[in-house]
mmCIF file of C-alpha atoms and ligand atoms in Angstrom:
data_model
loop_
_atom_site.group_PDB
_atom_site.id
_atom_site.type_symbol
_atom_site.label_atom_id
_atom_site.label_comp_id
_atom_site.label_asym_id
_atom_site.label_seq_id
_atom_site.Cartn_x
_atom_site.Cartn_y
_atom_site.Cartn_z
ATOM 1 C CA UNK A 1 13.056 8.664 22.503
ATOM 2 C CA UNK A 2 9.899 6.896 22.692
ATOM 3 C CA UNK A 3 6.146 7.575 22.214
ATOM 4 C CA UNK A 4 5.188 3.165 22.462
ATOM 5 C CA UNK A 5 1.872 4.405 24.231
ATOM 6 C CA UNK A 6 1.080 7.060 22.090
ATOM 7 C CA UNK A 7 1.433 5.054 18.671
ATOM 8 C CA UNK A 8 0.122 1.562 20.453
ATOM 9 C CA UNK A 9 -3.502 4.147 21.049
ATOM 10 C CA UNK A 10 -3.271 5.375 17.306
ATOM 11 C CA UNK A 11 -2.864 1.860 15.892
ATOM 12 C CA UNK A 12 -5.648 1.235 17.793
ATOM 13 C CA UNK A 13 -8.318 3.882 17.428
ATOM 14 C CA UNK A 14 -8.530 4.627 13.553
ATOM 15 C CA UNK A 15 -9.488 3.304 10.458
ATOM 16 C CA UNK A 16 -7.485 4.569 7.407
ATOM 17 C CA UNK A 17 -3.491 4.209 7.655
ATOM 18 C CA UNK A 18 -0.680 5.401 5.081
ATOM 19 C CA UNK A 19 2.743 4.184 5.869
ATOM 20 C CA UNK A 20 5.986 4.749 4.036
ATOM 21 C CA UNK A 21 9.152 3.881 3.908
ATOM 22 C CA UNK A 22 12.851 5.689 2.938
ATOM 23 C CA UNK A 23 14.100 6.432 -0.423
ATOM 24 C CA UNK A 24 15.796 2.956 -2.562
ATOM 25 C CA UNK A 25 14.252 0.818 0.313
ATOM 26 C CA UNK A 26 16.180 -2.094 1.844
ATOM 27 C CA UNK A 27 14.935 -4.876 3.403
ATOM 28 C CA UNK A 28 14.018 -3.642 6.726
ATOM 29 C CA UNK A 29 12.275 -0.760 4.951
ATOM 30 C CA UNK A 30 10.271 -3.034 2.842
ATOM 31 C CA UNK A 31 9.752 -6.023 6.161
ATOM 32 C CA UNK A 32 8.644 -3.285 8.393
ATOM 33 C CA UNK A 33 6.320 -1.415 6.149
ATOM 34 C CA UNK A 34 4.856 -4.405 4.803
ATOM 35 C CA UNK A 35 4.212 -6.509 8.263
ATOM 36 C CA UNK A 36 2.846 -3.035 10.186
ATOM 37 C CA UNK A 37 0.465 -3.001 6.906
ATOM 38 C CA UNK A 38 -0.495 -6.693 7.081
ATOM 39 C CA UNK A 39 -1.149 -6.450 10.738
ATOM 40 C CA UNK A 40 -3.572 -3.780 10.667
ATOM 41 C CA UNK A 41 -5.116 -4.789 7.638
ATOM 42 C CA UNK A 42 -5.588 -8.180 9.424
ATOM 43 C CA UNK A 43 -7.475 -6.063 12.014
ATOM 44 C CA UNK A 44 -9.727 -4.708 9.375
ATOM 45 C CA UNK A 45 -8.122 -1.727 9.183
ATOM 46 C CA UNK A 46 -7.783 0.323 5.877
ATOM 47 C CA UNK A 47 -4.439 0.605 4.744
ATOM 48 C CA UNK A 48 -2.397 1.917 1.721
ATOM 49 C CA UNK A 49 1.631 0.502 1.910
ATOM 50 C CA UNK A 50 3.341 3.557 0.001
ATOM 51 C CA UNK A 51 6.811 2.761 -2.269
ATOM 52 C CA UNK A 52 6.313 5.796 -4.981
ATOM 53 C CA UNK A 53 9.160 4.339 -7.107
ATOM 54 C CA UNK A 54 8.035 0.846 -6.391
ATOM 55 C CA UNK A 55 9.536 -2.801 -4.246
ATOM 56 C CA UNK A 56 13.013 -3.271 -5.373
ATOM 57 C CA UNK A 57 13.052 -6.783 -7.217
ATOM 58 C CA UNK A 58 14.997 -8.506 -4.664
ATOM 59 C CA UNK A 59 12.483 -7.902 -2.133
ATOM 60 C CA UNK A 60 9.313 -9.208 -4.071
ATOM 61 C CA UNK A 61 9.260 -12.479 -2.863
ATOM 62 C CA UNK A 62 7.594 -11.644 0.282
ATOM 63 C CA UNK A 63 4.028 -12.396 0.102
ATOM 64 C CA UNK A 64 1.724 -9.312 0.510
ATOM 65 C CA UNK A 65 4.540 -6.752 -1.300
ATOM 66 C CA UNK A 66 2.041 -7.098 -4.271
ATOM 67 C CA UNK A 67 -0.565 -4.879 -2.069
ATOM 68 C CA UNK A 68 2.263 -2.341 -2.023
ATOM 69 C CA UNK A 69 1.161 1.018 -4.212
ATOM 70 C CA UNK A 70 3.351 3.603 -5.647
ATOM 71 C CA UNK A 71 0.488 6.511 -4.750
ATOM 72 C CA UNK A 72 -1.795 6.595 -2.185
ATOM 73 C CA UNK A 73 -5.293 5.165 -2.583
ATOM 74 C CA UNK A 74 -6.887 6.467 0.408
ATOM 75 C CA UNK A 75 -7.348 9.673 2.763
ATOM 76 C CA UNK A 76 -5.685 8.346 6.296
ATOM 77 C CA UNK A 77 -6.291 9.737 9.464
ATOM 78 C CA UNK A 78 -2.014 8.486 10.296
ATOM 79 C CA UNK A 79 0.377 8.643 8.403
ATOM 80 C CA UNK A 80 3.441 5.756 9.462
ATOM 81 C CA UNK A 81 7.361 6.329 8.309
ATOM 82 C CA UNK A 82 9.182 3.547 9.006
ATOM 83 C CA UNK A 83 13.216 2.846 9.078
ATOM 84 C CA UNK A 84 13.023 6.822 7.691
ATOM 85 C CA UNK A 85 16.035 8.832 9.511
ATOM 86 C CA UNK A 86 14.527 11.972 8.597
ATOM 87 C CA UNK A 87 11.812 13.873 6.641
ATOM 88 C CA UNK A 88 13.520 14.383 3.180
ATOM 89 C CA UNK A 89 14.359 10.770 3.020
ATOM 90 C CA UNK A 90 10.583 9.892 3.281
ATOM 91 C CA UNK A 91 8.871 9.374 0.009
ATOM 92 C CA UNK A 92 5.478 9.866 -0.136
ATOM 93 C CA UNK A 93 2.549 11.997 -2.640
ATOM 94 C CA UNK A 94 2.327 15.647 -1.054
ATOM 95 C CA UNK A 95 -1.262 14.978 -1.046
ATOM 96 C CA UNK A 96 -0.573 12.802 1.901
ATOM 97 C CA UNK A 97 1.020 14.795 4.043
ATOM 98 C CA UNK A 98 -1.624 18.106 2.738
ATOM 99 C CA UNK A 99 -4.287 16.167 4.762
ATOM 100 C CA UNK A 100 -3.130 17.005 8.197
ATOM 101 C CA UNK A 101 -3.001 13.427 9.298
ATOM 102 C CA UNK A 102 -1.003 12.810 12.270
ATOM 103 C CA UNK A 103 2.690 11.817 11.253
ATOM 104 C CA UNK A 104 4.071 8.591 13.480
ATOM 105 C CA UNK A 105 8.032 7.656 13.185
ATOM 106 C CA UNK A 106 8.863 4.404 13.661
ATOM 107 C CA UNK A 107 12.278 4.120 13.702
ATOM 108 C CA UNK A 108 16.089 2.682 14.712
ATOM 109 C CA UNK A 109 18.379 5.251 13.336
ATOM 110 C CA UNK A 110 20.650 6.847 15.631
ATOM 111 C CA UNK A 111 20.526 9.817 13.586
ATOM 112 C CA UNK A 112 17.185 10.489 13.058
ATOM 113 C CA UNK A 113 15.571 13.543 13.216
ATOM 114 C CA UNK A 114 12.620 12.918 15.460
ATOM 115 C CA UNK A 115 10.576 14.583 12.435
ATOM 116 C CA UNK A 116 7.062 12.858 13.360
ATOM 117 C CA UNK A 117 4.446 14.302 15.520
ATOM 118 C CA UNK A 118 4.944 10.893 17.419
ATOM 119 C CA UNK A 119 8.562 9.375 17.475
ATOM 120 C CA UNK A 120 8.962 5.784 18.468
ATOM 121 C CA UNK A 121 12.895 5.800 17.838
ATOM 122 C CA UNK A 122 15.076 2.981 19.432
ATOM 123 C CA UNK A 123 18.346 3.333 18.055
ATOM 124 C CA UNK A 124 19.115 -0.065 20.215
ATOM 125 C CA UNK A 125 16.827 -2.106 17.848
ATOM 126 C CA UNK A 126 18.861 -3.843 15.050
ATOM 127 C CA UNK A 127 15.936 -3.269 13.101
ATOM 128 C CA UNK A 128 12.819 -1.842 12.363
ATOM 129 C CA UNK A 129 11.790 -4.728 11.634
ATOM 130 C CA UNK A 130 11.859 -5.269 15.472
ATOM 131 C CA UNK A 131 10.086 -2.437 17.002
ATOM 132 C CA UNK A 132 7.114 -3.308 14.966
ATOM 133 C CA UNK A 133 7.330 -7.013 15.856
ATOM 134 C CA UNK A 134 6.956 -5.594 19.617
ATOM 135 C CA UNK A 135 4.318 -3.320 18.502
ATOM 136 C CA UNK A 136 1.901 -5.777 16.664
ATOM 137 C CA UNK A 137 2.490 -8.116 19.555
ATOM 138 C CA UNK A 138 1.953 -5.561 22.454
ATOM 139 C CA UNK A 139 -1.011 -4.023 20.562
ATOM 140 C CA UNK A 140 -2.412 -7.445 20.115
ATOM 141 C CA UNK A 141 -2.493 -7.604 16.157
ATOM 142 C CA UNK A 142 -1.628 -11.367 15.728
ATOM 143 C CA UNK A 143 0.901 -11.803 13.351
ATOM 144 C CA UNK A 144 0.713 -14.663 10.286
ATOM 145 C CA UNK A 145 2.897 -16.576 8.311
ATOM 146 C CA UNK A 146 3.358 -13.331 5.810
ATOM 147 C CA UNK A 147 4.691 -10.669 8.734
ATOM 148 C CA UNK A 148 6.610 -13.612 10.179
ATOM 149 C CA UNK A 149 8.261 -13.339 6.495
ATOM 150 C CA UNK A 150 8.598 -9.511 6.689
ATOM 151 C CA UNK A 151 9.735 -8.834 9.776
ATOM 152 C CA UNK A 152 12.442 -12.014 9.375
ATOM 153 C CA UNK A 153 13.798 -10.290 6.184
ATOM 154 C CA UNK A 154 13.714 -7.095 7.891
ATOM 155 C CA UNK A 155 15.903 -8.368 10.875
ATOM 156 C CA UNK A 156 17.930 -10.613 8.928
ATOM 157 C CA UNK A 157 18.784 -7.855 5.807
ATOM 158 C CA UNK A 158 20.000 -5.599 8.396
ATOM 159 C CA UNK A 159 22.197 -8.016 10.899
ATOM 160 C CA UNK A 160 23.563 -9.254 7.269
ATOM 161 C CA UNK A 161 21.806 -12.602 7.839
ATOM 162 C CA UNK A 162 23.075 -11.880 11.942
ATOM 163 C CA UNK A 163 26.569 -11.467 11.418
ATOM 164 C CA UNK A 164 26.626 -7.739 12.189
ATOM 165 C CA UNK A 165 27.617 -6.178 15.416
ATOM 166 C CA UNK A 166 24.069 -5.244 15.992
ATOM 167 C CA UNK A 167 23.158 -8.992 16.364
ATOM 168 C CA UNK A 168 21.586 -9.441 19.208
ATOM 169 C CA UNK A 169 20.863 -12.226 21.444
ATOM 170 C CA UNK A 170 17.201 -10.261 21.522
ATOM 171 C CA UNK A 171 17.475 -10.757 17.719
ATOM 172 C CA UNK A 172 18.587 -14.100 17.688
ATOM 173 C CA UNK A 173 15.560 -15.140 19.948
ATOM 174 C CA UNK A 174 12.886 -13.639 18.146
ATOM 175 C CA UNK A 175 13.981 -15.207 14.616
ATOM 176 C CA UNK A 176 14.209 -18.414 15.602
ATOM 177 C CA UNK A 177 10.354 -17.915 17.335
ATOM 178 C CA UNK A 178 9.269 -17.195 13.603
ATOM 179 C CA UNK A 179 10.801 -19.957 12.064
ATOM 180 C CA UNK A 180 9.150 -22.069 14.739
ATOM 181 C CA UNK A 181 5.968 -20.424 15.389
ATOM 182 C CA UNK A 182 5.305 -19.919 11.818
ATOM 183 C CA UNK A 183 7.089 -22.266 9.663
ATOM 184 C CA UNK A 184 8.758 -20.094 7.608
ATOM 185 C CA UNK A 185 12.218 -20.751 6.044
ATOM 186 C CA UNK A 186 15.833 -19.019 6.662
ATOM 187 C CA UNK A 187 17.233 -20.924 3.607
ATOM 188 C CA UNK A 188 14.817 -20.129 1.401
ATOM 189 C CA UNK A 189 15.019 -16.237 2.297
ATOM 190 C CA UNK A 190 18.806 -16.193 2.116
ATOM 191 C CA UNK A 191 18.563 -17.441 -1.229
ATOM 192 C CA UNK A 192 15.938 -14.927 -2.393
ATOM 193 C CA UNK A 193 17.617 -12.042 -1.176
ATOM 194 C CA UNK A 194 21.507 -13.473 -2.038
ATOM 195 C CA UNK A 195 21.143 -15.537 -4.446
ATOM 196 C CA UNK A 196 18.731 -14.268 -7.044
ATOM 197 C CA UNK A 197 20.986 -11.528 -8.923
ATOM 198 C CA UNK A 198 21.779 -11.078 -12.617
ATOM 199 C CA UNK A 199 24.717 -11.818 -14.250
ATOM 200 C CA UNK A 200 24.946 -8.382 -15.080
ATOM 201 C CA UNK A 201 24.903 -7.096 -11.581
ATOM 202 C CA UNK A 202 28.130 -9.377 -11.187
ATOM 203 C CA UNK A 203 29.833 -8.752 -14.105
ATOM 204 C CA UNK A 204 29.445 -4.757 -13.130
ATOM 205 C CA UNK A 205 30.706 -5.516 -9.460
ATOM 206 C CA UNK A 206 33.598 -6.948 -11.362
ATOM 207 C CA UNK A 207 34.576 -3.866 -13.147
ATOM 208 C CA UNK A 208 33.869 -2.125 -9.934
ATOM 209 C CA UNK A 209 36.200 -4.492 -7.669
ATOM 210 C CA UNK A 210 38.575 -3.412 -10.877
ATOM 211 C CA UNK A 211 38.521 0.424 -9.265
ATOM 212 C CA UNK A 212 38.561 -0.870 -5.531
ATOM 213 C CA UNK A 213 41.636 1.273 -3.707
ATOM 214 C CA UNK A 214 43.684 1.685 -0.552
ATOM 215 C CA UNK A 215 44.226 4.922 1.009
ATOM 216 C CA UNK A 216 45.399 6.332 4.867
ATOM 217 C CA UNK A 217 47.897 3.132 4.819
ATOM 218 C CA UNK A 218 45.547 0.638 4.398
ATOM 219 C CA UNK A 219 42.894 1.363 7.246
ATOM 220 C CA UNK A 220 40.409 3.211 4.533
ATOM 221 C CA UNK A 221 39.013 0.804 0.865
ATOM 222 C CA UNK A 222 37.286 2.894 -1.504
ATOM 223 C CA UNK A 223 35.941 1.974 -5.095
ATOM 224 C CA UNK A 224 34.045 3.931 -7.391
ATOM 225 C CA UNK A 225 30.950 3.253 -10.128
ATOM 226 C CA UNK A 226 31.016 5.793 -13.256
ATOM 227 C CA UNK A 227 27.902 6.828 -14.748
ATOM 228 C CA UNK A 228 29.622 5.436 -17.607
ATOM 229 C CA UNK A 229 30.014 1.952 -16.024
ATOM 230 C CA UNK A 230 26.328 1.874 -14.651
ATOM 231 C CA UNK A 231 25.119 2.499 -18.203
ATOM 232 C CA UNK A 232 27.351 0.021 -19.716
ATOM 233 C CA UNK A 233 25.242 -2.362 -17.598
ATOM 234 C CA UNK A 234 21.663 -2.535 -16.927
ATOM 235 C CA UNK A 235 21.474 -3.065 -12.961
ATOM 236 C CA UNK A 236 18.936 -1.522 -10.988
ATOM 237 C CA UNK A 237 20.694 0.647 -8.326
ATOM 238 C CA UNK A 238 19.614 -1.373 -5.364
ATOM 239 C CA UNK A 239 21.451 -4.211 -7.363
ATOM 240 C CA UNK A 240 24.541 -2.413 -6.319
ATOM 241 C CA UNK A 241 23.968 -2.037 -2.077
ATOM 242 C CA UNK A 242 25.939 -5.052 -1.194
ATOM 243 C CA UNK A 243 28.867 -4.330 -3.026
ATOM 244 C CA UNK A 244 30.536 -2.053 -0.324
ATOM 245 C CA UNK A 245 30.568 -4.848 1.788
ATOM 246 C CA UNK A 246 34.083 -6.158 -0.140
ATOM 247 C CA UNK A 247 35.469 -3.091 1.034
ATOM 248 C CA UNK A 248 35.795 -3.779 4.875
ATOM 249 C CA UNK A 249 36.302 -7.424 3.798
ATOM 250 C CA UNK A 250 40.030 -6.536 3.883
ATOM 251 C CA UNK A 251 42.161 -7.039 6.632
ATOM 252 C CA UNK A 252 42.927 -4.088 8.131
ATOM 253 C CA UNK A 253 40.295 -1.846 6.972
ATOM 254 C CA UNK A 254 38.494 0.098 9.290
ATOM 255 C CA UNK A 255 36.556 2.147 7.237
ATOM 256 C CA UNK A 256 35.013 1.453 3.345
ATOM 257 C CA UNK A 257 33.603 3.537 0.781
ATOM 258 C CA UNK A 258 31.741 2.683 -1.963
ATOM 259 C CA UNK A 259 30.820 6.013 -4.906
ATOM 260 C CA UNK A 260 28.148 5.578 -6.848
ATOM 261 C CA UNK A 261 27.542 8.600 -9.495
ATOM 262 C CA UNK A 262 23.432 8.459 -9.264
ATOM 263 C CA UNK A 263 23.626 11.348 -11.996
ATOM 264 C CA UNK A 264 26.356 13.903 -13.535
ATOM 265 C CA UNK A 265 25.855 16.235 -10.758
ATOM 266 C CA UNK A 266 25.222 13.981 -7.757
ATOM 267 C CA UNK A 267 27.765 11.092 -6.277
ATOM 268 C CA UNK A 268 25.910 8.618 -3.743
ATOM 269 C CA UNK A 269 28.341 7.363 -1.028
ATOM 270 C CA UNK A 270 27.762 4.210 1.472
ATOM 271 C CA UNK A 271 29.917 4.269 4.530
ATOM 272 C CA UNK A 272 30.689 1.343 6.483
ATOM 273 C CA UNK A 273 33.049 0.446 9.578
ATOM 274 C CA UNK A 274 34.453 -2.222 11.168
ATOM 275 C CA UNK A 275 36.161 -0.209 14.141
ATOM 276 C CA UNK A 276 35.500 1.826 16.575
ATOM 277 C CA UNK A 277 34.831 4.963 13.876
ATOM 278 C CA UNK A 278 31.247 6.193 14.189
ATOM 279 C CA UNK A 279 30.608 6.713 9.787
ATOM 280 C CA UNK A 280 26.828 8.285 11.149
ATOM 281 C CA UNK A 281 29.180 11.170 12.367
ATOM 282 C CA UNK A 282 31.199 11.087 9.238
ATOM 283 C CA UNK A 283 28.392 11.422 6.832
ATOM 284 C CA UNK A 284 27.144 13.809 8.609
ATOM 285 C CA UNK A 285 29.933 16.167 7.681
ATOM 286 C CA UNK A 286 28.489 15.908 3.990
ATOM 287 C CA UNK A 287 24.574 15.965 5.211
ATOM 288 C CA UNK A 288 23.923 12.382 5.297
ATOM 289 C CA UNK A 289 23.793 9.909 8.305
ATOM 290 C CA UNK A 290 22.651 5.918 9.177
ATOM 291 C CA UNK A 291 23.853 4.065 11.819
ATOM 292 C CA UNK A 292 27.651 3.832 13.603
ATOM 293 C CA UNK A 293 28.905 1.213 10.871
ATOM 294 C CA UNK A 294 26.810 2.009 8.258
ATOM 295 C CA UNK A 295 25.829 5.571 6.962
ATOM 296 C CA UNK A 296 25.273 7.217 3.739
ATOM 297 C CA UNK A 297 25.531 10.671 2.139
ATOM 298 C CA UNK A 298 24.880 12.499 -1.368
ATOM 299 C CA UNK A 299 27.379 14.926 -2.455
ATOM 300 C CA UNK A 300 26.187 16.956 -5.077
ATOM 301 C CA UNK A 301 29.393 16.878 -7.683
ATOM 302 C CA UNK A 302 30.689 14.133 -10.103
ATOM 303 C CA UNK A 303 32.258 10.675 -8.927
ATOM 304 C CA UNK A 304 36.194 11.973 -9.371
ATOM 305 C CA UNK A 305 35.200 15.359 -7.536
ATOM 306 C CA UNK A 306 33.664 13.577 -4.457
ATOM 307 C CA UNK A 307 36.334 11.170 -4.114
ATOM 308 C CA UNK A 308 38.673 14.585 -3.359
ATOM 309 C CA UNK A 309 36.125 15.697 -1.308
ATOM 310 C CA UNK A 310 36.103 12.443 1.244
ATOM 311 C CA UNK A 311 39.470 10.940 0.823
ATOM 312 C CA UNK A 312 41.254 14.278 2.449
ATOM 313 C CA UNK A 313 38.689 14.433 4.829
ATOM 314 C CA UNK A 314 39.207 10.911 6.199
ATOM 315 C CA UNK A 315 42.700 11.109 5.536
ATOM 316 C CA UNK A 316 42.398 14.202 8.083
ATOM 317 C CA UNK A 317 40.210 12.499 10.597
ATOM 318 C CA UNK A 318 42.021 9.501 10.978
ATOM 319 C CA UNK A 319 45.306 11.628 11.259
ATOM 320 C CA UNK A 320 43.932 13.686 13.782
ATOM 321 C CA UNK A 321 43.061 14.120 17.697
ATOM 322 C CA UNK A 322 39.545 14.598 16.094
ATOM 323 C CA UNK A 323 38.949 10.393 15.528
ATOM 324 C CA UNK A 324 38.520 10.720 19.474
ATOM 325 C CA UNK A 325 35.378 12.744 19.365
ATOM 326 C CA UNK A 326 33.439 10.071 17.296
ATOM 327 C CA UNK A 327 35.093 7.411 18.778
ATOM 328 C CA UNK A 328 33.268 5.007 20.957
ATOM 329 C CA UNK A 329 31.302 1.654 21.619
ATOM 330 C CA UNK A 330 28.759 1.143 18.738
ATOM 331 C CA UNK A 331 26.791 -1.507 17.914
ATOM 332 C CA UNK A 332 24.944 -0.531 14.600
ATOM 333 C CA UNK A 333 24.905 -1.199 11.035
ATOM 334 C CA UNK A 334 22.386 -1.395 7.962
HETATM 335 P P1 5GP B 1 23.422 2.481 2.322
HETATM 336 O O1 5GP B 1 24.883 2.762 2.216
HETATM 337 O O2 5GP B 1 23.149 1.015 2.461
HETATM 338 O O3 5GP B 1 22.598 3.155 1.284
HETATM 339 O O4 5GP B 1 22.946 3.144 3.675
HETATM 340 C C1 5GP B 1 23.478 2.765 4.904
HETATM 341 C C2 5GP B 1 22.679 3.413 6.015
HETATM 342 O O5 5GP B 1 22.815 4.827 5.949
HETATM 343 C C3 5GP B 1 21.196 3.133 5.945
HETATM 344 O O6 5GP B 1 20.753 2.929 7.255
HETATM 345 C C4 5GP B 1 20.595 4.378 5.358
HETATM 346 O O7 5GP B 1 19.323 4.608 5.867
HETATM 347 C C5 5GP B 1 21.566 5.460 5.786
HETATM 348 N N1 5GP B 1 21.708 6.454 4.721
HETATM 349 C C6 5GP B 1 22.105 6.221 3.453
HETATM 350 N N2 5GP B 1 22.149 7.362 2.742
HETATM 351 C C7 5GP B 1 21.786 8.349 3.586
HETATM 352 C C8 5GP B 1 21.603 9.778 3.435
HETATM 353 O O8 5GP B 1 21.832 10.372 2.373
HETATM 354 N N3 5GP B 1 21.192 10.449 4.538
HETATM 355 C C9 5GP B 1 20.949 9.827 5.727
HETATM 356 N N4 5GP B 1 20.531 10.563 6.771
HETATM 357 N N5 5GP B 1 21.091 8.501 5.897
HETATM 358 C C10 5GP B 1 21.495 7.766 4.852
HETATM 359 MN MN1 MN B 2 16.864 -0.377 9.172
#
């Protein structure tokens, strides 16, 4: 569903913007926020880039993140979520949202929850990242050297550096326009975003690999992170986002789990497929949701309690006529 007309008039016609992104933002959530709040401030506009528990390390590289608030310095007249699936996983100050400002939803989840007042949702985009490339470009807001930056992180963090089945040849095409159009260097972002972790944050995936598990003969990895373990070692959580990726690493695998135990009471879980199993659906059986080969949920128990929560389930599913209902061509991840 699309409202491209709509949201091209309101980036138009006002003054005073807010935009936000989801909870522990990722690339794309950071790229898209930050080049749809270059781009209007570049036409003059007034705008406050919202990230209440501020940019996650990794991403701070990108010139213009240091414009990025954790409150809200201004009274808009639109409010922007972008790559936000629904409401609940938008973070911004109530007072935002208590001024009555129009809410736009810019978006590529296939799951989301068309909660704006205006919903520009392409669940064909491989990014966010993308839709607001088209949308600075078709609402004439020239880009620079910066939003080339941010929206190149933003399409690259979620193809994992365009290796994903989401890679398009759309995708391809309009990265290699920034690097030529505005000089600006794959390399050197690779290396920012890959190769600028702690030794901490390996030595924890480490004892994490240490818990990694087969279940349903070998088409399902799993591994777990203790509260314990996470306080053993001082990584920021968003540290920790790649590490499911060793899971469908193995041959074989069609669907991995990674457990993270946020708190005592609450479990984080990242999905991610490399078959034909739709994880959006699967996560959506514990109230959480994403894209066909990547999805997330948070189950509200301990880290050994959630595990016997999901494994049975998938164990279930996988056994069952009921893969064939959330079976199907996807193309989606991140
Ligand atoms: P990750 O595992 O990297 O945190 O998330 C993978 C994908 O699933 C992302 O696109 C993210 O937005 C989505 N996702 C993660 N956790 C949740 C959740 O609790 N609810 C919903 N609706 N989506 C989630
Ligand atoms: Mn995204």
């Amino acid at each position: 569903m699309t409202g491209r007309e709509e949201i091209l008039q309101l980036l138009a016609e006002y003054d005073r913007y807010v935009l936000g992104c989801h909870v522990h933002p990722d690339g794309d959530a950071i790229g898209s926020l930050l080049a749809l709040g270059l781009g209007l401030e570049n036409a003059g506009k007034e705008v406050a880039m919202v990230v209440p528990g501020g940019v996650p390390a990794t991403y701070r590289f990108l010139e213009g993140t240091e414009k990025i608030t954790t409150t809200a310095s201004l009274t808009p007249e639109v409010i922007i979520a972008l790559d936000c699936a629904d409401r609940e996983r938008l973070l911004l100050p109530e007072a935002v949202f208590a001024t009555g400002a129009p809410l736009v939803n810019i978006d590529h989840h296939i799951s989301n929850s068309m909660f704006g007042d205006f919903n520009h949702v392409l669940p064909e985009a491989a990014a966010t990242g993308e839709i607001v490339y088209d949308l600075l470009a078709d609402g004439g807001f020239a880009p620079d050297k910066r939003i080339a930056e941010a929206i190149y992180t933003a399409v690259a963090t979620d193809t994992g550096f365009f290796r994903y089945s989401n890679t398009s040849g759309r995708v391809l095409s309009l990265a290699a326009g920034l690097v030529a159009d505005y000089g600006i260097s794959p390399s050197r972002i690779a290396e920012e975003v890959y190769e600028e972790r702690s030794y901490d944050s390996l030595r924890l995936l480490g004892e994490v690999l240490a818990t990694l598990r087969l279940a349903a003969g070998g088409r399902i990895a799993w591994m777990a992170m203790s509260q314990e373990l996470m306080a053993a070692y001082s990584v920021p959580l968003e540290e920790t986002e790649n590490f499911v990726n060793h899971t469908i690493s193995i041959s074989g695998v069609e669907i991995g789990l990674f457990f993270k135990e946020i708190n005592p009471e609450e479990t984080k879980v990242s999905w991610r497929s490399k078959s034909a199993v739709d994880v959006s659906r699967l996560a959506a059986h514990f109230g959480g949701g994403g894209h066909a080969r990547a999805a997330g949920c948070t189950i509200k128990a301990p880290v050994t309690q959630a595990v016997e929560q999901v494994l049975p389930f998938l164990h279930d599913y996988l056994t069952s006529a009921g893969q064939e209902n959330t079976a199907g061509e996807e193309k989606e991840r991140a």
